Each structure stands twice: as structure tokens, then as C-alpha cells.
Amino acid sequence: MADETPFLRLTGISKRFGGVKALDGIDWDVKRGEIHCLVGENGCGKSTLIKAVVGVHAPSSGTIEIDGADVPVLDPARAKALGIQVIFQDLSLFPNLSVAENIAIENHLEHALKPVRKERLRGVARDVLRRLNFDLDLSTIVSDLSVAERQIVAIARGLAAQARLIFMDEPTASLTRAEVNRLLAIVSRLKADGIAVVFVSHRLDEVVEIAERVTVMRDGRKVGTWPVAEVDQKRIAHLMTGLDIDHSIVARDMGDAPELLHVEKLSRRGEFADIDFTLHQGEVLGIIGLLGSGRTELALTLFGMHRADAGAITLDGKPLRLSSNRDAVEAGIAYVSEDRLGLGVILPQSIGDNIILAVMKQLAGRFGLIATKSRQKLADDWVKRLSIKVAGTDRPVQTLSGGNQQRVVLAKWLATRPKVLILDSPTVGVDIKNKQGIYEVVAELARQGVGVILISDEVSEVFATCDRVLHMRSGRIIGAEVPGQVSEHEMEERIYA
Ligand SMILES: Nc1ncnc2c1ncn2[C@@H]1O[C@H](COP(=O)(O)OP(=O)(O)OP(=O)(O)O)[C@@H](O)[C@H]1O
Ligand SMILES: [Mg+2]
């Protein structure tokens, strides 16, 4: 029956990058109007699969059918013409153009010879935003929007270009829970319009919540595709990793350990006020709160990137004055930013150079030269400890998968041997097995006496790692909890209340 023909069918798709077989004989299909989730560990080939379909990286072999007909190797423009849109992690929007211009850009380009009528652009943009039931000022310049809003613009652009299948590569990675819910509502609307959505996610809770089918990949191969009703999160994690991962509570009472960092009445106008807490040696202290709760602003202040208006910080019993992040690094504070690609790494530079970036000074010899050998050793060490999947530390960071890039950022800061390590959403975009690996590194550092502040909006994450959790809302600390003394569910309710 014609109706049963999937919209997209792949047969035997393979892709090599030099010696790396990123995709190995993938057979796969996407039905019309289905919500399909693609999961697997970092570096297993999810992004490459998407890029192979739309011809960003032409496959080395295999065939692609659309609507039951063979198509020759696609390029991104042809893929779009056939109704396939991709929303990459960077969204590929034009930051200095307006919402309306970004949404209607494809129509705009097609009629490049005709003068573009502003009203027509706005009309197209207004229509698709209405279809998405989303209110956005059409004249706003895209660089003034939040990440979540930009994502909606990217989806709207796909709709305006008559998409029939939209790939979203980790669309929820930088969104808060409330924004994720809004995006999921929009995905359901696309489905109602007969548009298929394939999305990549490492948050298995949202996968089982929204997807109809889930495809699991491992080491460049497809493990299988299942209706979501037939698998649960635990089973998916097992299919991805071959392991049973269990989240046990680790909280210890660290109240008697020596005080490491003490923060008193710390305030910064418009961001946070009267923040009081003590971090002990070897303690893992969680800070949980939603976007806008002031958690990232607090972290940036503790790292010397922002100045506090009032209050005091003491480290090892001595008052700490931070006028820049260099002061913080010198005092022994390290900060792993939530914005992994913005502040974290220099993409075209090698993995090794990125890892040693923050320790240059410590490693530099008499003439400011860094011995190649010690550099190499340091980089290799961290690559091994964090199980970063690399062909060699001399390769550029941009050849790594997203989750592995994230771990390079972590390695860079761990190499500074900090006393206080501030981690802001450190496992966003990291697969479940490697999340566990990062939690183990955190636990190990804590055992060595490092004080860790872990900022997160995933309750399961603070539950699996923290001794104590501070709860922030509207710039204030409104409570402190110990995982285990409250249940995960109770904590979740308090946070989203
Ligand atoms: N441009 C490239 N050059 C060389 N190797 C690459 C390139 N892009 C990807 N690879 C390699 O292909 C493999 C698959 O990477 P891919 O980005 O598809 O992983 P992924 O499943 O999307 O992972 P993540 O969850 O971390 O984003 C990895 O080993 C990666 O290093
Ligand atoms: Mg990827």
C-alpha cells in the first residue's frame, strides 16, 4: 500500500573519515509524520547519519529513497527541495536579521531577482508562527532572542520551506525544563500537520515521553528500532551501552570537614542577593534552580568574571578579592561553563592545545616554552581519565563529536588542579555512560579534597553526585536539601512548583 511507504528509507549507508568508520551499513526508515528519536553514546554516529542523509558528508556507500523513489546523492539544497530540513546545534540563523527575515529566508532567496516585499516576508513568517501557536515579535533581531526562541525561529524557517521531515540534532541540550516542554508541544503540532520529526537527545526521560519510535546506535551501527511502548529508559540505556547503570545516592555528611570556601551575603544587583553558604573540603555541593534563578550569575561572580556589589568570599580562611577570572584561577578556582562551545574550547585548535590552555603558565619552562613531552603526557592523561574518544590529541577539537568536545573542556580545567571546581551543567549533551564517568571523576576529585560546586537543572544529576543541594530561585537561596533525606520526586516538585 502506498501509504505504508516510509518517507525516508536508507539502505546500507556507510561513511568513513580517514581511518574512522563513522557509519557502518545503516538500514533505517522514517515514516511520514512520526516522531522518531535517535539515541546512542557520544561519537556513535548520530550527527554523521543526519549529515549523510542531507549530503553535508556524502555517504561512502548505500542508497537513499524518498517517498519510495531512489534519490541520487543529495546535497543540502536538494535535500531541502525534497522537504528535508536539518536544525543543527548551531541553528545556522542570521543573527543580525529579524525574526521575519530569518523565517522567510528561503522564499527570499528563490526570488532573488525580484525586490523582496517586506510585507510578504512578514506574512509568511506570521503564518508559520501561527501554525506553531507561538507568539514572537517579527521585527526582533535574532541575536536578541534566547536560545529557546532562536530554536523556534529555526523550526519556523523549516516550516516556511515546506518541510516534510525535520531533523533536530540535540534541540533540548541548552534548554531548561520549561522550554523543553514548549518545544515538545511544538513537535506534537508538527506531527499533527503530517511532518515527521527525528531528534537526537541524551535525555532519555524526554525520549520515552515524546517519541513514537526510538532507534539506538552504537559504534557506527544500528542496534535496532523499537516502538517506544516496548522499551523503557533502563532498557534503552542498556541497548546503548551494554551496561546496567544504576543511580545510587552518594550523599555524605561533610559538615565536619574543614571549610574551604565561605560566601557571606554576596549580592549583585538584578541577579542575586544575600547568598550565604559554606563549601567544605571534599564536598560536592549542588546548586539547583531554573533558568533565571541566578545560579549561573552566581557562578560567574565566584569565578571573578562578574563583580559582586556586596558581601564577602573567603577561601581557606583568607578573604578573596576577585577582579578578574585570572585572580580566580590563581586562587585555585576553576569554572566549566554551561556554554561549552562559546567559552569552552577553540574548535580549530588541537585537543592537546585546548587541554593545556589553562595551565600554560604552570607548565612553561625557563624560556616560557612548554616541553612537548610534558604537554603530550598531560593531554594523554586526561583523555584517558575522561575516556574522550579521539584518534589523537593532535587532531582539531572540531573533529570530535559534541559530547567529546564537552569532555575536552572539562579536561582543560581539571588539568589546573583546582581547589574549588565549579561545574555549570557539565553533562549537557553527554551520553548516559559518560555522564556516569564524569560523576566518577567528580567523586574522585572530592575524595582528594577538591570542593565541587555542581550547577544543574537535572534533579537526577544532583541526586547521583551531591552531598548537599542548595535550591535557588529568583536570585536567592530558598532551601538546602540532602539527597536521600528528600526523595527525587519531592525535590522535583519543589523546584518546578
Ligand atoms: N569532520 C569529521 N572528521 C573526522 N572525523 C569525524 C568528523 N565528524 C565526525 N567524526 C567522527 O565520527 C564519529 C561519529 O561522530 P558523530 O559526531 O556522528 O557522533 P554523535 O553520535 O553525534 O556524538 P555526540 O552525541 O557526542 O554528538 C566520531 O568518531 C567522530 O570523531
Ligand atoms: Mg552529535
XYZ file of C-alpha atoms and ligand atoms in Angstrom:
529
model
C 0.000 0.000 0.000
C 1.295 3.405 -0.981
C 0.541 4.780 2.471
C 2.921 2.330 4.100
C 5.912 3.570 2.126
C 8.148 5.384 4.592
C 9.032 8.952 3.799
C 12.735 8.180 4.060
C 14.495 4.854 3.684
C 18.223 4.241 3.957
C 19.898 1.028 2.844
C 23.475 0.137 3.702
C 24.644 3.692 4.424
C 28.325 3.826 5.400
C 30.655 6.736 5.992
C 34.384 6.808 6.639
C 36.508 9.671 7.871
C 40.020 8.554 7.023
C 40.517 5.502 9.201
C 37.362 6.015 11.273
C 34.259 4.139 10.173
C 31.658 6.558 11.499
C 28.692 4.743 9.897
C 28.642 1.085 9.062
C 25.871 -0.266 6.826
C 22.880 1.566 8.278
C 19.408 0.391 7.203
C 16.807 2.733 8.575
C 13.480 4.356 7.793
C 11.393 7.290 8.935
C 7.628 7.167 8.482
C 5.526 10.112 7.459
C 4.505 12.283 10.354
C 6.219 10.212 13.027
C 8.250 11.406 15.982
C 11.423 9.358 15.965
C 14.280 9.593 18.381
C 17.890 8.772 17.631
C 19.999 7.812 20.646
C 23.443 6.434 21.367
C 26.689 7.214 23.119
C 28.825 10.202 22.203
C 30.622 9.550 18.935
C 28.407 6.638 17.834
C 27.476 8.437 14.610
C 24.134 10.192 15.176
C 25.149 13.577 13.780
C 27.044 11.899 10.968
C 23.935 9.924 10.000
C 21.937 13.132 9.694
C 24.720 14.775 7.715
C 24.962 11.759 5.426
C 21.242 11.936 4.626
C 21.343 15.580 3.618
C 24.704 15.358 1.905
C 26.766 17.533 4.236
C 29.046 14.497 4.303
C 28.201 12.403 1.258
C 27.963 8.726 2.292
C 30.765 6.417 1.132
C 28.166 3.849 0.061
C 24.492 2.983 0.356
C 21.217 4.216 -1.097
C 18.579 6.733 -0.038
C 14.921 6.579 -1.027
C 12.400 9.336 -0.514
C 8.704 8.524 -0.930
C 9.724 5.146 -2.310
C 11.916 6.536 -5.091
C 15.704 6.285 -5.220
C 17.427 9.639 -4.987
C 20.977 10.214 -6.109
C 23.447 11.546 -3.560
C 21.906 14.646 -2.058
C 23.401 17.974 -1.271
C 21.870 20.248 1.367
C 19.992 22.368 -1.203
C 18.476 19.333 -2.952
C 17.565 17.782 0.393
C 15.670 20.960 1.283
C 13.895 20.948 -2.053
C 12.730 17.397 -1.246
C 11.345 18.551 2.080
C 14.168 17.570 4.461
C 15.307 20.226 6.882
C 18.028 19.952 9.484
C 18.314 22.068 12.578
C 21.917 21.723 13.649
C 23.068 22.531 17.134
C 24.287 25.953 15.993
C 20.889 26.627 14.339
C 22.537 28.401 11.357
C 20.437 31.541 11.713
C 21.433 35.012 10.583
C 21.951 36.792 13.895
C 21.647 40.329 12.579
C 18.477 39.798 10.577
C 14.975 39.927 12.032
C 12.740 37.023 13.030
C 10.628 37.525 9.888
C 13.631 37.636 7.570
C 15.120 34.505 9.084
C 11.902 32.530 8.808
C 11.121 33.527 5.239
C 14.713 33.453 4.039
C 14.254 30.546 1.635
C 11.411 32.260 -0.170
C 13.543 35.336 -0.203
C 16.470 33.570 -1.887
C 14.311 31.941 -4.534
C 13.099 35.284 -5.707
C 16.446 36.951 -5.515
C 15.805 38.823 -8.724
C 12.563 40.385 -7.589
C 12.629 43.104 -4.994
C 11.542 41.496 -1.748
C 8.411 42.893 -0.265
C 8.746 43.208 3.474
C 5.044 42.611 3.926
C 5.250 39.309 2.069
C 8.087 38.106 4.273
C 6.162 39.080 7.367
C 3.084 37.338 6.029
C 4.951 34.041 5.566
C 6.563 34.337 8.997
C 3.281 35.208 10.701
C 1.537 32.197 9.123
C 4.072 29.639 10.251
C 4.342 31.059 13.757
C 0.574 30.835 13.979
C 0.739 27.191 12.872
C 3.178 26.631 15.732
C 0.922 28.581 18.072
C 3.887 30.683 19.096
C 3.974 34.385 19.682
C 7.128 36.222 18.670
C 7.671 39.805 17.566
C 8.545 39.598 13.876
C 10.839 42.621 13.899
C 13.087 41.448 16.731
C 16.678 40.909 15.663
C 17.567 37.261 16.180
C 20.683 37.975 18.256
C 18.371 39.498 20.897
C 16.414 36.241 21.324
C 17.012 33.472 23.855
C 18.376 30.133 22.639
C 14.923 28.612 23.023
C 13.325 31.326 20.910
C 16.006 31.002 18.253
C 15.216 27.328 18.036
C 11.570 28.137 17.359
C 12.702 30.503 14.598
C 14.796 27.702 13.066
C 11.789 25.343 13.167
C 9.544 28.026 11.694
C 12.044 28.513 8.892
C 11.835 24.800 8.109
C 8.047 25.002 8.024
C 8.096 28.025 5.747
C 10.257 25.982 3.389
C 7.585 23.222 3.318
C 9.479 20.672 5.357
C 8.130 17.123 5.478
C 10.878 15.837 7.719
C 12.786 17.904 10.251
C 15.953 16.573 11.865
C 16.834 18.228 15.161
C 20.302 17.476 16.489
C 20.132 17.787 20.281
C 17.490 20.522 20.254
C 16.966 20.381 24.000
C 20.598 20.369 25.094
C 20.712 24.018 26.114
C 17.087 24.409 27.158
C 15.596 24.405 30.624
C 12.803 22.024 31.512
C 10.043 24.589 30.866
C 11.495 25.392 27.465
C 11.813 21.704 26.659
C 8.108 21.280 27.368
C 7.290 24.105 24.996
C 9.459 22.581 22.289
C 7.851 19.179 22.769
C 4.420 20.778 22.342
C 5.621 22.249 19.067
C 6.923 18.868 17.918
C 3.441 17.415 18.523
C 1.964 20.173 16.388
C 4.341 19.375 13.552
C 3.192 15.780 13.751
C -0.430 16.852 13.563
C 0.483 18.580 10.306
C 1.946 15.337 8.954
C 5.553 16.445 9.360
C 7.996 13.840 10.627
C 10.489 14.845 13.304
C 13.683 12.973 14.086
C 15.502 14.230 17.109
C 18.719 13.356 18.848
C 18.723 13.516 22.613
C 20.689 12.276 25.590
C 17.793 12.896 27.971
C 16.130 9.528 27.946
C 13.193 10.771 30.028
C 12.087 13.087 27.237
C 12.724 10.377 24.641
C 10.231 7.995 26.223
C 7.854 10.872 26.798
C 7.522 12.092 23.234
C 8.918 9.657 20.671
C 6.827 7.011 18.935
C 9.834 5.012 17.802
C 13.391 5.046 19.005
C 16.496 3.982 17.122
C 19.564 3.028 19.107
C 23.030 3.351 17.561
C 26.320 2.003 18.806
C 29.788 2.382 17.289
C 28.506 3.440 13.869
C 25.973 0.622 13.649
C 22.264 0.496 14.197
C 21.367 -1.694 17.159
C 17.683 -1.561 16.276
C 14.453 0.438 16.130
C 11.633 -0.062 18.643
C 8.210 1.374 19.310
C 8.721 3.396 22.467
C 5.964 1.494 24.218
C 8.191 -1.600 24.105
C 11.281 -0.129 25.778
C 11.835 1.907 28.933
C 14.710 4.208 29.874
C 16.652 1.447 31.527
C 16.375 -0.824 28.520
C 17.395 1.972 26.138
C 20.437 2.744 28.287
C 21.324 -0.925 28.235
C 20.962 -1.144 24.446
C 23.209 1.915 24.064
C 25.967 0.821 26.392
C 25.617 -2.863 27.128
C 25.695 -1.893 30.807
C 23.141 -1.636 33.560
C 23.530 1.818 35.007
C 22.051 2.388 38.359
C 21.834 5.710 40.093
C 22.563 5.233 43.724
C 22.658 8.075 46.197
C 26.125 9.109 47.299
C 25.413 11.905 49.783
C 27.843 12.024 52.738
C 27.716 14.393 55.701
C 30.678 16.713 55.129
C 29.763 19.211 57.840
C 32.867 18.306 59.920
C 35.374 18.643 57.076
C 37.463 21.861 57.067
C 35.836 24.886 55.499
C 37.155 25.657 52.050
C 35.011 28.381 50.566
C 32.749 30.611 52.565
C 30.328 33.033 50.961
C 28.546 35.654 53.018
C 25.743 37.977 51.983
C 27.006 38.015 48.430
C 24.833 40.209 46.204
C 24.808 41.565 42.708
C 22.020 43.915 41.757
C 19.367 42.418 39.492
C 20.958 38.954 39.636
C 21.210 37.538 43.159
C 21.101 38.715 46.770
C 22.239 37.660 50.250
C 23.846 34.415 49.189
C 25.278 32.567 52.202
C 26.885 29.167 52.084
C 29.949 27.174 53.055
C 31.689 24.636 50.867
C 33.815 22.105 52.755
C 36.922 20.331 51.570
C 35.947 17.283 49.598
C 32.323 18.263 49.456
C 30.139 18.166 46.363
C 27.590 20.932 46.723
C 24.751 21.121 44.222
C 23.023 24.316 43.210
C 19.754 23.646 41.518
C 17.306 26.106 40.063
C 15.644 27.064 36.829
C 16.882 29.467 34.214
C 16.734 32.955 35.639
C 17.239 31.720 39.212
C 20.661 33.391 39.273
C 22.738 30.222 39.512
C 24.967 30.931 36.501
C 25.376 34.594 37.524
C 26.469 33.448 40.975
C 28.987 31.058 39.426
C 30.396 33.769 37.164
C 30.870 36.003 40.202
C 32.653 33.268 42.160
C 34.916 32.886 39.142
C 35.719 36.597 39.014
C 34.003 37.235 35.694
C 31.410 39.486 37.359
C 31.883 41.748 40.381
C 29.700 41.418 43.439
C 28.119 44.652 44.743
C 28.196 43.474 48.329
C 29.223 40.575 50.524
C 32.394 38.598 51.092
C 34.106 35.466 49.822
C 36.689 33.604 51.912
C 38.909 30.828 50.578
C 40.935 28.736 53.055
C 40.121 31.307 55.724
C 41.536 34.234 53.747
C 39.421 36.975 52.215
C 39.293 36.662 48.456
C 39.067 39.660 46.184
C 38.376 38.791 42.588
C 38.724 41.444 39.947
C 39.070 39.045 37.044
C 38.900 35.363 36.277
C 42.708 35.313 36.293
C 42.570 36.094 40.028
C 40.180 33.203 40.447
C 42.366 30.744 38.517
C 45.381 31.849 40.564
C 43.476 31.336 43.799
C 42.638 27.792 42.667
C 39.116 28.191 41.365
C 38.147 26.569 38.065
C 34.913 27.042 36.194
C 33.461 24.827 33.496
C 30.909 26.893 31.684
C 27.494 25.694 30.552
C 28.176 27.310 27.180
C 30.548 24.607 26.019
C 31.109 25.905 22.537
C 31.142 29.577 23.419
C 33.607 29.847 26.291
C 34.965 26.372 26.471
C 37.135 25.374 23.539
C 38.833 26.734 20.463
C 37.418 24.449 17.797
C 40.106 24.608 15.102
C 42.926 24.043 17.628
C 44.126 20.634 18.627
C 42.699 18.646 21.508
C 46.077 18.763 23.258
C 46.400 22.545 22.949
C 42.907 23.017 24.294
C 43.592 20.849 27.307
C 46.770 22.712 28.245
C 45.307 26.151 27.518
C 44.601 26.977 31.147
C 47.832 25.518 32.567
C 50.286 27.137 30.168
C 51.887 29.108 32.966
C 52.415 26.159 35.283
C 53.948 24.074 32.526
C 56.111 26.738 30.952
C 59.849 26.268 31.451
C 62.611 28.838 31.785
C 62.038 30.434 28.396
C 58.284 30.193 28.524
C 58.443 27.120 26.329
C 56.349 24.140 27.118
C 58.134 20.863 26.709
C 56.354 18.865 24.072
C 56.725 15.788 26.201
C 55.012 17.115 29.326
C 52.347 18.670 27.177
C 51.722 15.376 25.447
C 51.661 13.463 28.705
C 49.202 15.814 30.354
C 46.839 15.753 27.390
C 47.052 11.951 27.051
C 46.413 11.520 30.763
C 43.217 13.491 30.750
C 41.990 11.986 27.524
C 42.346 8.606 29.180
C 40.824 9.570 32.522
C 37.775 11.106 30.906
C 37.530 8.414 28.187
C 37.499 11.033 25.448
C 37.119 9.234 22.135
C 39.929 10.613 19.937
C 42.128 9.443 17.100
C 44.996 11.539 18.544
C 45.434 14.622 20.716
C 46.938 16.499 17.771
C 43.601 16.463 15.926
C 41.416 19.587 15.924
C 38.648 19.627 18.522
C 36.063 20.166 15.785
C 36.564 16.600 14.514
C 35.193 15.279 17.837
C 31.560 14.526 18.444
C 29.657 17.076 20.566
C 29.819 15.128 23.812
C 33.542 14.510 23.430
C 34.164 18.229 22.865
C 32.379 18.817 26.151
C 34.807 16.499 27.912
C 37.796 18.362 26.438
C 36.516 21.487 28.227
C 36.335 19.551 31.461
C 39.853 18.164 30.974
C 41.202 21.653 30.397
C 40.007 22.827 33.808
C 40.812 19.666 35.709
C 44.387 19.991 34.456
C 44.709 23.190 36.529
C 44.343 21.060 39.696
C 41.832 23.412 41.291
C 40.877 23.641 44.979
C 37.364 24.655 44.066
C 35.791 23.347 40.896
C 32.603 24.974 39.666
C 30.758 22.868 37.115
C 27.864 24.513 35.325
C 25.643 21.872 33.722
C 28.670 19.676 32.965
C 26.858 16.762 31.380
C 24.546 18.521 28.965
C 24.944 16.627 25.685
C 26.958 13.834 27.291
C 25.629 10.303 26.922
C 24.493 8.256 29.889
C 27.584 6.092 30.253
C 29.942 9.030 30.083
C 27.755 11.043 32.415
C 28.463 8.279 34.864
C 32.154 8.602 34.009
C 32.085 12.328 34.770
C 30.279 11.661 38.069
C 33.049 9.224 38.957
C 35.712 11.841 38.202
C 33.826 14.312 40.406
C 33.670 11.770 43.230
C 37.379 11.028 42.831
C 38.299 14.736 42.954
C 36.158 15.139 46.047
C 37.980 12.236 47.694
C 41.199 14.150 47.006
C 39.789 17.147 48.862
C 38.607 19.322 45.988
C 35.430 21.230 46.776
C 32.978 20.929 43.915
C 30.021 23.179 43.171
C 27.727 21.489 40.698
C 25.093 23.611 38.997
C 22.359 21.668 37.309
C 18.705 21.618 36.481
C 18.545 17.846 36.415
C 17.422 16.516 39.749
C 18.651 13.030 38.878
C 22.117 14.502 38.366
C 22.400 16.210 41.739
C 20.951 13.106 43.310
C 23.663 10.950 41.832
C 26.548 13.257 42.747
C 25.907 15.752 45.551
C 26.305 15.664 49.312
C 24.024 18.639 49.735
C 21.916 20.699 47.368
C 21.101 24.399 47.577
C 17.944 25.463 45.892
C 17.967 28.861 44.151
C 15.016 30.846 42.965
C 14.801 34.469 41.815
C 18.368 35.164 42.894
C 18.050 33.769 46.412
C 18.828 30.522 48.150
C 15.480 29.297 49.382
C 16.457 25.952 50.827
C 19.084 23.284 51.345
C 18.412 19.596 50.982
C 20.236 16.316 51.314
C 19.562 13.720 48.593
C 18.022 10.707 50.261
C 16.516 12.767 53.077
C 14.114 14.054 50.437
C 13.131 11.876 47.507
C 13.975 12.730 43.925
C 10.311 13.240 43.266
C 9.852 15.650 46.189
C 12.835 17.683 45.079
C 11.486 17.854 41.560
C 8.134 19.090 42.823
C 9.733 21.829 44.913
C 11.816 23.063 42.028
C 9.107 23.191 39.421
C 6.499 24.466 41.886
N 34.513 16.038 10.213
C 34.980 14.931 10.795
N 36.243 14.491 10.569
C 36.720 13.361 11.140
N 36.003 12.579 11.972
C 34.745 12.959 12.247
C 34.168 14.151 11.680
N 32.901 14.269 12.141
C 32.692 13.209 12.962
N 33.794 12.413 13.018
C 33.928 11.156 13.810
O 32.831 10.312 13.503
C 32.356 9.634 14.676
C 30.896 9.918 14.886
O 30.725 11.282 15.266
P 29.302 11.970 15.416
O 29.540 13.427 15.503
O 28.380 11.476 14.356
O 28.829 11.383 16.838
P 27.464 11.638 17.635
O 26.770 10.311 17.741
O 26.695 12.746 17.016
O 28.004 12.004 19.099
P 27.539 13.141 20.187
O 26.441 12.542 20.995
O 28.757 13.292 21.049
O 27.183 14.390 19.443
C 33.259 10.122 15.815
O 34.274 9.154 15.991
C 33.842 11.416 15.299
O 35.097 11.677 15.872
Mg 26.314 14.787 17.635
